[in-house]
Amino acid sequence: MKVNAKSNPNATRKAGAKPGAKVSNMAKPKGKKVNKAWLHEHINDPYVKLAQKDGYRARAAYKLKEIDETLGLIKPGDCVVDLGSTPGAWSQYVRRKLSPTGAAAGALNGRIIGLDMLPMEPIEGVVFIQGDFREPEVLQKLEQALATEKGPIKVDLVISDMAPNLSGIESADSARIAHLVELAVEFAKNQMKPEGTLVAKLFHGSGYDPLVKLFRASFKVVKPMKPKASRSNSSETFLVGIGLKTGADPGK
């Protein structure tokens, strides 16, 4: 998901730097020579080629795939919410995983809801809600999507690929990254089953340790992961929080 800076000044995408490095070093490539190098790397990326072959909208699908296969997160009948779902690669992967035959269409054993401030092309079986999930009307739509005859259900798995656009100012970028992760944690606390799981993207940098502390205060089990599909020169990493702690104060 790319968070629109104009529509949400507090959360603007893609970020990260290795410890001690400035976040601006990870900004989108500038200059023709750099752009050519980036484009060459992208075109020849094995995961880009694999995504094209497998019909995924982005190489990011393989990041979630590795996390899921390592930890066994997605199970038949699960209800999954994809925060920052656009362009839809993560929802595509979940949709296939919840299919009895692993298909991209047809029967679905479970429920998938994607939320994003940006539009997303439809995916069969995925309920997409466009808007800011902090807004009452968006939460109302989410409740409707979670409704059953017995009442609204709680979510088994929340996945968040949200990340801000870079400003080039480390302190500001770190704050924006932290803000999105904090939103994902808060969403999980409100919408997830006690035994549920949150997968959230973040970046190594000055704000990394406080976010790990937040996860440890919020979840019984915390696992950091760096999937192979995540480029080696990227400071991108993922935190997996399993099992909500009850009565925990994230500030401690």
PDB file of N, CA, C and O in Angstrom, residues 145-174:
ATOM      1  N   ALA A 145     -18.977  -6.259   6.787  1.00  0.00           N
ATOM      2  CA  ALA A 145     -18.263  -7.343   6.099  1.00  0.00           C
ATOM      3  C   ALA A 145     -17.982  -8.510   7.029  1.00  0.00           C
ATOM      4  O   ALA A 145     -17.838  -9.654   6.591  1.00  0.00           O
ATOM      5  N   LEU A 146     -17.910  -8.234   8.340  1.00  0.00           N
ATOM      6  CA  LEU A 146     -17.632  -9.264   9.342  1.00  0.00           C
ATOM      7  C   LEU A 146     -18.909  -9.869   9.921  1.00  0.00           C
ATOM      8  O   LEU A 146     -18.849 -10.766  10.760  1.00  0.00           O
ATOM      9  N   ALA A 147     -20.043  -9.372   9.465  1.00  0.00           N
ATOM     10  CA  ALA A 147     -21.317  -9.802  10.030  1.00  0.00           C
ATOM     11  C   ALA A 147     -21.660 -11.236   9.645  1.00  0.00           C
ATOM     12  O   ALA A 147     -21.361 -11.700   8.547  1.00  0.00           O
ATOM     13  N   THR A 148     -22.274 -11.943  10.583  1.00  0.00           N
ATOM     14  CA  THR A 148     -22.820 -13.285  10.346  1.00  0.00           C
ATOM     15  C   THR A 148     -24.203 -13.335  10.993  1.00  0.00           C
ATOM     16  O   THR A 148     -24.637 -12.381  11.650  1.00  0.00           O
ATOM     17  N   GLU A 149     -24.884 -14.445  10.829  1.00  0.00           N
ATOM     18  CA  GLU A 149     -26.208 -14.605  11.442  1.00  0.00           C
ATOM     19  C   GLU A 149     -26.129 -14.534  12.962  1.00  0.00           C
ATOM     20  O   GLU A 149     -27.080 -14.133  13.633  1.00  0.00           O
ATOM     21  N   LYS A 150     -24.989 -14.933  13.499  1.00  0.00           N
ATOM     22  CA  LYS A 150     -24.803 -14.933  14.950  1.00  0.00           C
ATOM     23  C   LYS A 150     -24.179 -13.626  15.455  1.00  0.00           C
ATOM     24  O   LYS A 150     -23.859 -13.491  16.624  1.00  0.00           O
ATOM     25  N   GLY A 151     -23.971 -12.674  14.537  1.00  0.00           N
ATOM     26  CA  GLY A 151     -23.352 -11.417  14.912  1.00  0.00           C
ATOM     27  C   GLY A 151     -21.972 -11.265  14.282  1.00  0.00           C
ATOM     28  O   GLY A 151     -21.499 -12.177  13.593  1.00  0.00           O
ATOM     29  N   PRO A 152     -21.298 -10.131  14.507  1.00  0.00           N
ATOM     30  CA  PRO A 152     -19.978  -9.905  13.907  1.00  0.00           C
ATOM     31  C   PRO A 152     -18.932 -10.870  14.457  1.00  0.00           C
ATOM     32  O   PRO A 152     -18.963 -11.219  15.631  1.00  0.00           O
ATOM     33  N   ILE A 153     -18.041 -11.303  13.584  1.00  0.00           N
ATOM     34  CA  ILE A 153     -16.985 -12.217  14.010  1.00  0.00           C
ATOM     35  C   ILE A 153     -15.679 -11.453  14.213  1.00  0.00           C
ATOM     36  O   ILE A 153     -15.490 -10.360  13.690  1.00  0.00           O
ATOM     37  N   LYS A 154     -14.795 -12.034  14.982  1.00  0.00           N
ATOM     38  CA  LYS A 154     -13.471 -11.463  15.177  1.00  0.00           C
ATOM     39  C   LYS A 154     -12.512 -12.032  14.128  1.00  0.00           C
ATOM     40  O   LYS A 154     -12.724 -13.104  13.573  1.00  0.00           O
ATOM     41  N   VAL A 155     -11.436 -11.304  13.888  1.00  0.00           N
ATOM     42  CA  VAL A 155     -10.483 -11.643  12.828  1.00  0.00           C
ATOM     43  C   VAL A 155      -9.410 -12.603  13.349  1.00  0.00           C
ATOM     44  O   VAL A 155      -8.930 -12.469  14.468  1.00  0.00           O
ATOM     45  N   ASP A 156      -9.040 -13.576  12.500  1.00  0.00           N
ATOM     46  CA  ASP A 156      -7.984 -14.523  12.862  1.00  0.00           C
ATOM     47  C   ASP A 156      -6.594 -13.968  12.580  1.00  0.00           C
ATOM     48  O   ASP A 156      -5.651 -14.225  13.321  1.00  0.00           O
ATOM     49  N   LEU A 157      -6.481 -13.225  11.479  1.00  0.00           N
ATOM     50  CA  LEU A 157      -5.169 -12.742  11.032  1.00  0.00           C
ATOM     51  C   LEU A 157      -5.285 -11.353  10.428  1.00  0.00           C
ATOM     52  O   LEU A 157      -6.142 -11.104   9.577  1.00  0.00           O
ATOM     53  N   VAL A 158      -4.439 -10.441  10.888  1.00  0.00           N
ATOM     54  CA  VAL A 158      -4.325  -9.101  10.300  1.00  0.00           C
ATOM     55  C   VAL A 158      -2.956  -9.004   9.659  1.00  0.00           C
ATOM     56  O   VAL A 158      -1.932  -9.275  10.297  1.00  0.00           O
ATOM     57  N   ILE A 159      -2.924  -8.635   8.387  1.00  0.00           N
ATOM     58  CA  ILE A 159      -1.656  -8.461   7.685  1.00  0.00           C
ATOM     59  C   ILE A 159      -1.551  -7.009   7.221  1.00  0.00           C
ATOM     60  O   ILE A 159      -2.492  -6.453   6.687  1.00  0.00           O
ATOM     61  N   SER A 160      -0.411  -6.410   7.448  1.00  0.00           N
ATOM     62  CA  SER A 160      -0.225  -4.998   7.110  1.00  0.00           C
ATOM     63  C   SER A 160       1.072  -4.788   6.336  1.00  0.00           C
ATOM     64  O   SER A 160       2.158  -5.017   6.853  1.00  0.00           O
ATOM     65  N   ASP A 161       0.915  -4.355   5.089  1.00  0.00           N
ATOM     66  CA  ASP A 161       2.065  -4.017   4.254  1.00  0.00           C
ATOM     67  C   ASP A 161       2.181  -2.495   4.112  1.00  0.00           C
ATOM     68  O   ASP A 161       2.812  -1.988   3.191  1.00  0.00           O
ATOM     69  N   MET A 162       1.542  -1.782   5.020  1.00  0.00           N
ATOM     70  CA  MET A 162       1.558  -0.318   4.949  1.00  0.00           C
ATOM     71  C   MET A 162       2.960   0.226   5.206  1.00  0.00           C
ATOM     72  O   MET A 162       3.697  -0.294   6.037  1.00  0.00           O
ATOM     73  N   ALA A 163       3.287   1.271   4.473  1.00  0.00           N
ATOM     74  CA  ALA A 163       4.564   1.964   4.680  1.00  0.00           C
ATOM     75  C   ALA A 163       4.444   3.362   4.095  1.00  0.00           C
ATOM     76  O   ALA A 163       3.702   3.573   3.144  1.00  0.00           O
ATOM     77  N   PRO A 164       5.160   4.328   4.666  1.00  0.00           N
ATOM     78  CA  PRO A 164       5.014   5.710   4.209  1.00  0.00           C
ATOM     79  C   PRO A 164       5.923   6.068   3.042  1.00  0.00           C
ATOM     80  O   PRO A 164       6.955   5.435   2.826  1.00  0.00           O
ATOM     81  N   ASN A 165       5.536   7.106   2.311  1.00  0.00           N
ATOM     82  CA  ASN A 165       6.440   7.711   1.343  1.00  0.00           C
ATOM     83  C   ASN A 165       7.529   8.444   2.123  1.00  0.00           C
ATOM     84  O   ASN A 165       7.300   8.925   3.228  1.00  0.00           O
ATOM     85  N   LEU A 166       8.693   8.512   1.544  1.00  0.00           N
ATOM     86  CA  LEU A 166       9.818   9.174   2.215  1.00  0.00           C
ATOM     87  C   LEU A 166       9.771  10.685   2.072  1.00  0.00           C
ATOM     88  O   LEU A 166       9.442  11.212   1.016  1.00  0.00           O
ATOM     89  N   SER A 167      10.125  11.356   3.139  1.00  0.00           N
ATOM     90  CA  SER A 167      10.299  12.807   3.077  1.00  0.00           C
ATOM     91  C   SER A 167      11.782  13.136   2.937  1.00  0.00           C
ATOM     92  O   SER A 167      12.161  14.217   2.518  1.00  0.00           O
ATOM     93  N   GLY A 168      12.649  12.161   3.331  1.00  0.00           N
ATOM     94  CA  GLY A 168      14.084  12.389   3.317  1.00  0.00           C
ATOM     95  C   GLY A 168      14.595  12.910   4.657  1.00  0.00           C
ATOM     96  O   GLY A 168      15.788  13.073   4.858  1.00  0.00           O
ATOM     97  N   ILE A 169      13.670  13.173   5.572  1.00  0.00           N
ATOM     98  CA  ILE A 169      14.040  13.636   6.912  1.00  0.00           C
ATOM     99  C   ILE A 169      13.875  12.459   7.860  1.00  0.00           C
ATOM    100  O   ILE A 169      12.765  11.977   8.073  1.00  0.00           O
ATOM    101  N   GLU A 170      14.979  11.981   8.425  1.00  0.00           N
ATOM    102  CA  GLU A 170      14.957  10.742   9.195  1.00  0.00           C
ATOM    103  C   GLU A 170      13.953  10.758  10.332  1.00  0.00           C
ATOM    104  O   GLU A 170      13.190   9.804  10.518  1.00  0.00           O
ATOM    105  N   SER A 171      13.954  11.810  11.123  1.00  0.00           N
ATOM    106  CA  SER A 171      13.066  11.862  12.278  1.00  0.00           C
ATOM    107  C   SER A 171      11.600  11.822  11.851  1.00  0.00           C
ATOM    108  O   SER A 171      10.774  11.141  12.465  1.00  0.00           O
ATOM    109  N   ALA A 172      11.283  12.557  10.786  1.00  0.00           N
ATOM    110  CA  ALA A 172       9.902  12.582  10.291  1.00  0.00           C
ATOM    111  C   ALA A 172       9.506  11.234   9.711  1.00  0.00           C
ATOM    112  O   ALA A 172       8.403  10.734   9.955  1.00  0.00           O
ATOM    113  N   ASP A 173      10.407  10.614   8.938  1.00  0.00           N
ATOM    114  CA  ASP A 173      10.118   9.319   8.327  1.00  0.00           C
ATOM    115  C   ASP A 173       9.939   8.238   9.380  1.00  0.00           C
ATOM    116  O   ASP A 173       9.047   7.399   9.291  1.00  0.00           O
ATOM    117  N   SER A 174      10.794   8.244  10.411  1.00  0.00           N
ATOM    118  CA  SER A 174      10.688   7.260  11.489  1.00  0.00           C
ATOM    119  C   SER A 174       9.358   7.404  12.210  1.00  0.00           C
ATOM    120  O   SER A 174       8.717   6.407  12.571  1.00  0.00           O
TER     121      SER A 174
END
